[in-house]
C-alpha positions as semicolon CSV with decimal commas, in nm:
position;residue;x (nm);y (nm);z (nm)
1;M;1,992;1,598;1,453
2;R;1,981;1,461;1,094
3;D;2,075;1,701;0,818
4;T;1,907;1,491;0,559
5;I;1,548;1,433;0,443
6;R;1,471;1,062;0,428
7;I;1,212;0,918;0,202
8;A;1,120;0,548;0,244
9;L;1,004;0,375;-0,067
10;T;0,809;0,040;-0,084
11;K;1,039;-0,207;-0,266
12;G;0,918;-0,339;-0,599
13;R;0,671;-0,178;-0,835
14;L;0,590;0,127;-0,622
15;E;0,965;0,188;-0,576
16;K;1,019;0,182;-0,957
17;K;0,725;0,408;-1,031
18;T;0,832;0,656;-0,761
19;L;1,193;0,661;-0,883
20;A;1,070;0,719;-1,240
21;R;0,884;1,023;-1,121
22;M;1,187;1,148;-0,931
23;K;1,397;1,103;-1,240
24;A;1,146;1,291;-1,449
25;A;1,150;1,575;-1,189
26;G;1,527;1,604;-1,236
27;Y;1,681;1,400;-0,956
28;D;1,989;1,185;-1,022
29;I;1,881;0,828;-0,938
30;S;2,152;0,654;-1,128
31;E;2,287;0,468;-0,824
32;L;1,947;0,332;-0,754
33;E;1,917;0,214;-1,112
34;S;2,234;0,004;-1,103
35;P;2,231;-0,345;-0,945
36;S;2,300;-0,319;-0,571
37;R;2,221;-0,470;-0,232
38;K;2,237;-0,134;-0,062
39;L;1,919;-0,017;0,117
40;I;1,999;0,352;0,180
41;F;2,107;0,590;-0,098
42;R;2,209;0,955;-0,089
43;L;2,090;1,145;-0,402
44;P;2,373;1,346;-0,553
45;N;2,367;1,725;-0,505
46;T;2,069;1,701;-0,253
47;N;2,025;1,637;0,118
48;I;1,781;1,354;0,031
49;E;1,836;0,993;0,131
50;V;1,624;0,718;-0,018
51;V;1,548;0,412;0,202
52;L;1,419;0,086;0,040
53;A;1,186;-0,115;0,268
54;K;0,895;-0,349;0,277
55;A;0,554;-0,182;0,273
56;A;0,462;-0,226;0,642
57;D;0,812;-0,117;0,748
58;V;0,773;0,211;0,541
59;I;0,495;0,297;0,781
60;T;0,696;0,194;1,088
61;Y;0,997;0,397;0,983
62;V;0,786;0,712;0,904
63;E;0,577;0,673;1,219
64;H;0,889;0,661;1,438
65;G;1,057;0,951;1,261
66;V;1,363;0,768;1,125
67;C;1,230;0,855;0,783
68;D;1,045;1,182;0,715
69;L;0,808;1,064;0,445
70;G;0,733;0,752;0,255
71;V;0,552;0,610;-0,045
72;V;0,328;0,316;0,040
73;G;0,000;0,154;-0,098
74;K;-0,332;0,244;0,052
75;D;-0,380;-0,131;0,119
76;T;-0,095;-0,121;0,373
77;I;-0,222;0,200;0,525
78;M;-0,572;0,050;0,570
79;E;-0,440;-0,276;0,720
80;K;-0,162;-0,145;0,947
81;G;-0,291;0,208;1,041
82;G;-0,061;0,432;1,246
83;S;0,008;0,795;1,337
84;F;0,114;0,994;1,033
85;Y;-0,020;1,238;0,778
86;E;-0,147;1,080;0,456
87;M;-0,069;1,368;0,218
88;V;-0,111;1,285;-0,148
89;D;-0,265;1,017;-0,376
90;L;0,015;0,970;-0,644
91;G;-0,233;0,796;-0,875
92;F;-0,023;0,490;-0,962
93;G;-0,021;0,134;-0,833
94;K;-0,401;0,131;-0,888
95;C;-0,598;-0,175;-0,788
96;R;-0,878;-0,248;-0,548
97;F;-0,981;-0,454;-0,247
98;A;-1,271;-0,679;-0,342
99;L;-1,506;-0,939;-0,189
100;A;-1,517;-1,251;-0,399
101;T;-1,673;-1,593;-0,379
102;K;-1,748;-1,900;-0,598
103;K;-1,939;-1,815;-0,917
104;G;-2,318;-1,790;-0,851
105;K;-2,287;-1,789;-0,471
106;T;-2,357;-1,503;-0,220
107;I;-2,279;-1,454;0,142
108;Y;-2,566;-1,223;0,209
109;G;-2,900;-1,342;0,355
110;N;-2,759;-1,652;0,517
111;Y;-2,850;-1,741;0,875
112;R;-2,503;-1,857;0,976
113;T;-2,196;-1,629;1,024
114;P;-1,998;-1,611;0,699
115;V;-1,634;-1,718;0,700
116;I;-1,402;-1,479;0,510
117;A;-1,045;-1,575;0,424
118;T;-0,802;-1,285;0,368
119;K;-0,447;-1,154;0,407
120;Y;-0,601;-0,841;0,536
121;P;-0,810;-0,913;0,850
122;E;-0,832;-0,544;0,966
123;V;-0,962;-0,432;0,627
124;T;-1,205;-0,713;0,623
125;R;-1,339;-0,650;0,973
126;A;-1,374;-0,283;0,915
127;F;-1,564;-0,349;0,583
128;F;-1,817;-0,583;0,745
129;S;-1,849;-0,360;1,054
130;R;-1,971;-0,080;0,834
131;K;-2,241;-0,322;0,715
132;N;-2,323;-0,423;1,068
133;M;-2,242;-0,784;0,973
134;D;-2,073;-1,041;1,195
135;V;-1,814;-1,247;1,009
136;E;-1,538;-1,492;1,102
137;T;-1,204;-1,404;0,951
138;I;-0,933;-1,648;0,876
139;K;-0,583;-1,518;0,793
140;I;-0,415;-1,669;0,488
141;E;-0,056;-1,597;0,392
142;G;-0,049;-1,741;0,040
143;S;-0,298;-1,784;-0,235
144;V;-0,625;-1,679;-0,073
145;E;-0,833;-1,808;-0,368
146;L;-0,779;-2,163;-0,239
147;A;-0,988;-2,106;0,078
148;P;-1,334;-2,109;-0,089
149;L;-1,227;-2,385;-0,335
150;L;-1,130;-2,610;-0,039
151;E;-1,442;-2,492;0,147
152;L;-1,242;-2,345;0,429
153;A;-1,423;-2,015;0,373
154;D;-1,735;-1,882;0,207
155;A;-1,564;-1,589;0,048
156;I;-1,237;-1,381;0,034
157;V;-1,133;-1,026;0,060
158;D;-0,823;-0,969;-0,148
159;I;-0,651;-0,719;-0,382
160;V;-0,778;-0,745;-0,733
161;E;-0,613;-0,592;-1,050
162;T;-0,757;-0,756;-1,352
163;G;-0,964;-1,027;-1,193
164;S;-0,812;-1,297;-1,418
165;T;-0,681;-1,510;-1,121
166;L;-1,027;-1,516;-0,969
167;K;-1,181;-1,611;-1,296
168;E;-0,933;-1,891;-1,366
169;N;-1,029;-2,038;-1,018
170;G;-1,402;-2,011;-1,064
171;L;-1,444;-1,708;-0,841
172;E;-1,608;-1,373;-0,902
173;V;-1,617;-1,031;-0,744
174;I;-1,953;-0,971;-0,566
175;E;-1,852;-0,634;-0,418
176;D;-1,571;-0,377;-0,429
177;V;-1,438;-0,293;-0,086
178;A;-1,201;0,004;-0,146
179;P;-0,979;0,157;-0,415
180;I;-0,601;0,128;-0,369
181;S;-0,318;0,339;-0,508
182;A;0,020;0,476;-0,394
183;R;0,011;0,748;-0,126
184;V;0,267;0,982;0,033
185;I;0,277;0,959;0,411
186;V;0,462;1,209;0,632
187;N;0,592;1,185;0,989
188;L;0,396;1,411;1,228
189;A;0,693;1,603;1,362
190;S;0,871;1,621;1,025
191;A;0,565;1,779;0,876
192;K;0,629;2,079;1,103
193;M;1,010;2,076;1,130
194;N;1,084;2,018;0,760
195;K;0,768;2,150;0,608
196;T;0,932;2,342;0,309
197;A;1,161;2,054;0,213
198;I;0,888;1,794;0,233
199;Q;0,643;2,003;0,032
200;R;0,903;2,052;-0,235
201;I;0,967;1,677;-0,266
202;I;0,591;1,604;-0,282
203;S;0,550;1,873;-0,555
204;D;0,839;1,713;-0,741
205;L;0,676;1,365;-0,719
206;E;0,351;1,516;-0,857
207;R;0,527;1,708;-1,126
208;G;0,732;1,402;-1,226
209;G;0,404;1,236;-1,308
210;E;0,302;1,518;-1,539
211;E;0,638;1,513;-1,722
212;Q;0,655;1,138;-1,788
């Protein structure tokens, strides 16, 4: 039985924002701030371990109970799904899923099935399913904006922050799909076994945002 509470953080911007909140709440994160290739860190004077992982792996580690809680984007939650509690919207890492196509075009009202390119096929299918629309999805790993430009697809579903990349490539948003931000997820068993400790960490993460 582990005597620590493990929190998995999504490497990159969400990691930095979460750590800034932890620091503001009084945690000593100095080891995480110094250059290192380590992936697991024990916070001094606590029973908390921080694990750095890729977004989809944060969900896997929390779901399987090797981490008690995690911070991950709503985009990953929507695409990957899984069995865990989604507890809190931390309010940072804000952006949105959007449907975009070439300027002046639409995908609605056509007789043929629209082709949608995306890195997020599950999110895309769920979105069009709610509209009772049949679409063909094509999974793209890189710059999804290329697909309509090369006429591989009629439109794309992608994460949009400012929209400048779309604009520069002659694309425009025709509909917002869903808002995205950083969420705290908790393992089902840990939520019962370590309820007090987990609630304290979540409260600290929320308080850290107020004190920054």
